[in-house]
PDB file of C-alpha atoms in Angstrom:
ATOM      1  CA  MET A   1       0.000   0.000   0.000  1.00 46.00           C
ATOM      2  CA  ALA A   2       1.539   3.271  -1.122  1.00 55.00           C
ATOM      3  CA  GLY A   3      -0.413   5.403   1.328  1.00 66.00           C
ATOM      4  CA  ARG A   4      -3.933   6.363   2.086  1.00 76.00           C
ATOM      5  CA  HIS A   5      -5.835   8.885   0.060  1.00 81.00           C
ATOM      6  CA  PRO A   6      -6.260  12.274   1.820  1.00 85.00           C
ATOM      7  CA  LEU A   7     -10.029  11.748   1.880  1.00 85.00           C
ATOM      8  CA  PHE A   8      -9.767   8.401   3.687  1.00 85.00           C
ATOM      9  CA  ALA A   9     -10.319   9.716   7.245  1.00 88.00           C
ATOM     10  CA  PRO A  10     -13.058  12.210   6.311  1.00 92.00           C
ATOM     11  CA  LEU A  11     -14.957   9.514   4.398  1.00 89.00           C
ATOM     12  CA  VAL A  12     -14.641   7.088   7.313  1.00 88.00           C
ATOM     13  CA  LEU A  13     -16.093   9.851   9.510  1.00 92.00           C
ATOM     14  CA  VAL A  14     -18.965  10.382   7.046  1.00 93.00           C
ATOM     15  CA  GLY A  15     -19.578   6.611   7.016  1.00 89.00           C
ATOM     16  CA  GLY A  16     -19.724   6.622  10.806  1.00 89.00           C
ATOM     17  CA  LEU A  17     -22.127   9.562  10.783  1.00 91.00           C
ATOM     18  CA  ILE A  18     -24.431   7.756   8.358  1.00 91.00           C
ATOM     19  CA  PHE A  19     -24.182   4.535  10.391  1.00 88.00           C
ATOM     20  CA  GLY A  20     -24.960   6.307  13.669  1.00 89.00           C
ATOM     21  CA  PHE A  21     -27.814   8.302  12.147  1.00 91.00           C
ATOM     22  CA  GLY A  22     -29.315   5.135  10.681  1.00 89.00           C
ATOM     23  CA  LEU A  23     -29.094   3.285  13.988  1.00 87.00           C
ATOM     24  CA  ALA A  24     -30.660   6.185  15.876  1.00 89.00           C
ATOM     25  CA  TYR A  25     -33.363   6.753  13.225  1.00 91.00           C
ATOM     26  CA  SER A  26     -34.343   3.084  13.262  1.00 89.00           C
ATOM     27  CA  HIS A  27     -34.333   3.102  17.107  1.00 88.00           C
ATOM     28  CA  MET A  28     -31.699   0.342  17.156  1.00 87.00           C
ATOM     29  CA  ALA A  29     -29.482   2.499  19.389  1.00 88.00           C
ATOM     30  CA  ARG A  30     -31.989   1.976  22.188  1.00 89.00           C
ATOM     31  CA  PRO A  31     -31.199  -1.057  24.376  1.00 87.00           C
ATOM     32  CA  GLU A  32     -34.863  -1.673  25.162  1.00 89.00           C
ATOM     33  CA  VAL A  33     -35.626  -2.088  21.439  1.00 89.00           C
ATOM     34  CA  VAL A  34     -32.745  -4.534  21.026  1.00 85.00           C
ATOM     35  CA  LEU A  35     -33.848  -6.487  24.103  1.00 88.00           C
ATOM     36  CA  ASP A  36     -37.373  -6.684  22.647  1.00 91.00           C
ATOM     37  CA  PHE A  37     -35.809  -8.121  19.481  1.00 88.00           C
ATOM     38  CA  LEU A  38     -33.839 -10.692  21.471  1.00 86.00           C
ATOM     39  CA  GLN A  39     -37.109 -11.753  23.124  1.00 89.00           C
ATOM     40  CA  PHE A  40     -38.847 -12.039  19.701  1.00 92.00           C
ATOM     41  CA  GLU A  41     -41.239  -9.203  20.565  1.00 93.00           C
ATOM     42  CA  ASP A  42     -40.003  -6.673  17.954  1.00 90.00           C
ATOM     43  CA  LEU A  43     -38.393  -8.029  14.793  1.00 89.00           C
ATOM     44  CA  GLY A  44     -37.504  -4.611  13.340  1.00 89.00           C
ATOM     45  CA  LEU A  45     -33.807  -5.292  13.867  1.00 87.00           C
ATOM     46  CA  VAL A  46     -33.994  -8.086  11.279  1.00 90.00           C
ATOM     47  CA  PHE A  47     -35.015  -5.555   8.630  1.00 91.00           C
ATOM     48  CA  VAL A  48     -32.327  -3.072   9.669  1.00 89.00           C
ATOM     49  CA  MET A  49     -29.648  -5.782   9.545  1.00 88.00           C
ATOM     50  CA  PHE A  50     -30.961  -7.086   6.209  1.00 92.00           C
ATOM     51  CA  GLY A  51     -30.881  -3.568   4.733  1.00 91.00           C
ATOM     52  CA  GLY A  52     -27.286  -3.076   5.832  1.00 88.00           C
ATOM     53  CA  ALA A  53     -26.229  -6.535   4.648  1.00 92.00           C
ATOM     54  CA  ALA A  54     -27.935  -6.078   1.266  1.00 95.00           C
ATOM     55  CA  VAL A  55     -26.235  -2.733   0.551  1.00 91.00           C
ATOM     56  CA  THR A  56     -22.855  -3.993   1.765  1.00 87.00           C
ATOM     57  CA  GLY A  57     -23.156  -7.259  -0.146  1.00 91.00           C
ATOM     58  CA  LEU A  58     -24.032  -5.455  -3.365  1.00 93.00           C
ATOM     59  CA  LEU A  59     -21.101  -3.057  -2.998  1.00 86.00           C
ATOM     60  CA  TYR A  60     -18.660  -5.848  -2.135  1.00 84.00           C
ATOM     61  CA  PHE A  61     -19.849  -7.691  -5.247  1.00 88.00           C
ATOM     62  CA  LEU A  62     -19.680  -4.708  -7.610  1.00 89.00           C
ATOM     63  CA  ALA A  63     -16.673  -2.723  -6.363  1.00 85.00           C
ATOM     64  CA  PRO A  64     -13.954  -5.209  -7.406  1.00 84.00           C
ATOM     65  CA  ARG A  65     -15.535  -5.562 -10.850  1.00 86.00           C
ATOM     66  CA  LEU A  66     -15.973  -1.842 -11.453  1.00 87.00           C
ATOM     67  CA  LEU A  67     -12.942  -0.353  -9.698  1.00 85.00           C
ATOM     68  CA  GLY A  68     -10.246  -3.023  -9.664  1.00 81.00           C
ATOM     69  CA  ARG A  69      -8.583  -1.597  -6.543  1.00 80.00           C
ATOM     70  CA  ALA A  70      -9.874   0.206  -3.477  1.00 79.00           C
ATOM     71  CA  PRO A  71      -9.959   3.888  -4.451  1.00 76.00           C
ATOM     72  CA  LEU A  72      -8.931   5.335  -1.085  1.00 77.00           C
ATOM     73  CA  THR A  73      -6.234   2.848  -0.054  1.00 78.00           C
ATOM     74  CA  ASP A  74      -5.139   1.390  -3.407  1.00 78.00           C
ATOM     75  CA  ASP A  75      -5.334  -2.063  -1.804  1.00 81.00           C
ATOM     76  CA  SER A  76      -6.522  -4.979  -3.888  1.00 82.00           C
ATOM     77  CA  PHE A  77      -9.990  -6.311  -3.170  1.00 77.00           C
ATOM     78  CA  GLU A  78      -9.616  -9.735  -1.634  1.00 78.00           C
ATOM     79  CA  ARG A  79     -11.549 -11.883   0.790  1.00 75.00           C
ATOM     80  CA  ARG A  80     -10.138 -12.365   4.227  1.00 76.00           C
ATOM     81  CA  LEU A  81     -11.343 -15.769   5.263  1.00 80.00           C
ATOM     82  CA  LYS A  82     -11.773 -16.563   8.928  1.00 80.00           C
ATOM     83  CA  PRO A  83     -12.364 -20.245   9.560  1.00 83.00           C
ATOM     84  CA  PHE A  84     -15.252 -21.335  11.715  1.00 86.00           C
ATOM     85  CA  ASP A  85     -13.361 -22.699  14.671  1.00 89.00           C
ATOM     86  CA  ARG A  86     -13.610 -23.085  18.427  1.00 90.00           C
ATOM     87  CA  ASN A  87     -12.649 -19.434  19.030  1.00 88.00           C
ATOM     88  CA  VAL A  88     -15.463 -18.185  16.777  1.00 89.00           C
ATOM     89  CA  LEU A  89     -17.984 -20.408  18.535  1.00 92.00           C
ATOM     90  CA  ILE A  90     -16.887 -19.529  22.075  1.00 91.00           C
ATOM     91  CA  GLY A  91     -16.351 -15.820  21.300  1.00 90.00           C
ATOM     92  CA  GLY A  92     -19.748 -15.620  19.619  1.00 90.00           C
ATOM     93  CA  GLY A  93     -21.380 -17.206  22.642  1.00 93.00           C
ATOM     94  CA  ILE A  94     -19.667 -14.807  25.036  1.00 92.00           C
ATOM     95  CA  PHE A  95     -20.627 -11.864  22.779  1.00 90.00           C
ATOM     96  CA  GLY A  96     -24.231 -13.102  22.800  1.00 89.00           C
ATOM     97  CA  VAL A  97     -24.344 -13.196  26.595  1.00 92.00           C
ATOM     98  CA  GLY A  98     -22.997  -9.637  26.763  1.00 89.00           C
ATOM     99  CA  TRP A  99     -25.436  -8.493  24.073  1.00 86.00           C
ATOM    100  CA  GLY A 100     -28.326 -10.058  25.954  1.00 87.00           C
ATOM    101  CA  LEU A 101     -27.325  -8.564  29.291  1.00 88.00           C
ATOM    102  CA  SER A 102     -26.627  -5.046  28.025  1.00 86.00           C
ATOM    103  CA  GLY A 103     -29.073  -4.945  25.118  1.00 85.00           C
ATOM    104  CA  ILE A 104     -26.502  -3.280  22.925  1.00 85.00           C
ATOM    105  CA  CYS A 105     -23.612  -4.123  20.619  1.00 83.00           C
ATOM    106  CA  PRO A 106     -20.533  -1.941  20.050  1.00 84.00           C
ATOM    107  CA  GLY A 107     -21.689   0.164  17.104  1.00 83.00           C
ATOM    108  CA  ALA A 108     -25.104   0.777  18.585  1.00 87.00           C
ATOM    109  CA  ALA A 109     -23.540   1.630  21.961  1.00 89.00           C
ATOM    110  CA  TYR A 110     -21.740   4.631  20.514  1.00 88.00           C
ATOM    111  CA  ALA A 111     -24.867   5.726  18.667  1.00 89.00           C
ATOM    112  CA  SER A 112     -26.784   5.347  21.930  1.00 91.00           C
ATOM    113  CA  VAL A 113     -24.459   7.867  23.586  1.00 90.00           C
ATOM    114  CA  GLY A 114     -25.235  10.176  20.669  1.00 89.00           C
ATOM    115  CA  ILE A 115     -28.959  10.086  21.436  1.00 91.00           C
ATOM    116  CA  GLY A 116     -28.301  10.989  25.071  1.00 91.00           C
ATOM    117  CA  ASN A 117     -28.125   7.582  26.747  1.00 91.00           C
ATOM    118  CA  VAL A 118     -25.114   8.281  28.954  1.00 91.00           C
ATOM    119  CA  THR A 119     -25.830   5.207  31.108  1.00 91.00           C
ATOM    120  CA  ILE A 120     -24.600   3.111  28.176  1.00 90.00           C
ATOM    121  CA  LEU A 121     -21.096   4.384  28.965  1.00 93.00           C
ATOM    122  CA  TRP A 122     -21.001   1.590  31.569  1.00 92.00           C
ATOM    123  CA  ALA A 123     -21.518  -0.973  28.806  1.00 91.00           C
ATOM    124  CA  ILE A 124     -18.853   0.698  26.649  1.00 92.00           C
ATOM    125  CA  ALA A 125     -16.425   0.629  29.588  1.00 93.00           C
ATOM    126  CA  GLY A 126     -17.256  -3.048  30.039  1.00 92.00           C
ATOM    127  CA  MET A 127     -16.542  -3.721  26.347  1.00 91.00           C
ATOM    128  CA  PHE A 128     -13.139  -2.066  26.618  1.00 93.00           C
ATOM    129  CA  LEU A 129     -12.308  -3.910  29.845  1.00 95.00           C
ATOM    130  CA  GLY A 130     -13.483  -7.231  28.391  1.00 92.00           C
ATOM    131  CA  ALA A 131     -11.398  -6.772  25.242  1.00 92.00           C
ATOM    132  CA  TYR A 132      -8.395  -5.766  27.339  1.00 95.00           C
ATOM    133  CA  ALA A 133      -8.836  -8.768  29.642  1.00 93.00           C
ATOM    134  CA  GLN A 134      -9.026 -11.080  26.634  1.00 92.00           C
ATOM    135  CA  GLY A 135      -5.809  -9.575  25.249  1.00 92.00           C
ATOM    136  CA  VAL A 136      -4.034 -10.061  28.573  1.00 94.00           C
ATOM    137  CA  TRP A 137      -5.344 -13.629  28.810  1.00 90.00           C
ATOM    138  CA  ARG A 138      -4.232 -14.425  25.258  1.00 89.00           C
ATOM    139  CA  SER A 139      -0.738 -13.012  25.859  1.00 92.00           C
ATOM    140  CA  ARG A 140      -0.333 -15.048  29.072  1.00 90.00           C
ATOM    141  CA  THR A 141      -1.560 -18.310  27.559  1.00 86.00           C
ATOM    142  CA  GLY A 142       0.704 -17.870  24.542  1.00 77.00           C
ATOM    143  CA  SER A 143      -2.191 -18.422  22.158  1.00 65.00           C
ATOM    144  CA  THR A 144      -1.203 -17.355  18.643  1.00 57.00           C
ATOM    145  CA  ASP A 145      -4.170 -18.749  16.732  1.00 57.00           C
ATOM    146  CA  ALA A 146      -5.683 -15.317  16.168  1.00 52.00           C
ATOM    147  CA  GLY A 147      -3.887 -11.990  16.272  1.00 52.00           C
ATOM    148  CA  PRO A 148      -5.430  -8.647  17.098  1.00 50.00           C
ATOM    149  CA  ALA A 149      -8.036  -7.540  14.608  1.00 50.00           C
ATOM    150  CA  GLY A 150      -7.573  -4.349  12.655  1.00 47.00           C
ATOM    151  CA  ALA A 151     -10.299  -1.876  11.851  1.00 44.00           C
ATOM    152  CA  ASP A 152     -12.489  -4.492  10.151  1.00 43.00           C
TER     153      ASP A 152
END
């Protein structure tokens, strides 16, 4: 990679603004709405997730064919495969417990702060502490099966 385009950071910011606005507009930044979804009482989150997945899937299908390389980073478009292994299963289960207890996932937590839910800062602090604890645990056990994730 030769270097990032000067518009990279501003466009990431714009993407975050759109993401946060969409979460807040659809009420998915409200833990009580997410908890209603997890209890099968409000299935609106399915439509929000499907909308996001459909747009992303279409762009990931078309961009390599139309552009050849990523316009802002000049990286090649390639799939990064993560095998379904024990870590994915256990990590997903732990994530699910945290999601069920807090009613919020990381992206929606930040959007929730944006709509005035300052209590969610406790959940965000817990996410940071949990990720830190996992990093400390991994470094002490010498596990090298998965390195730290980038800004995926």
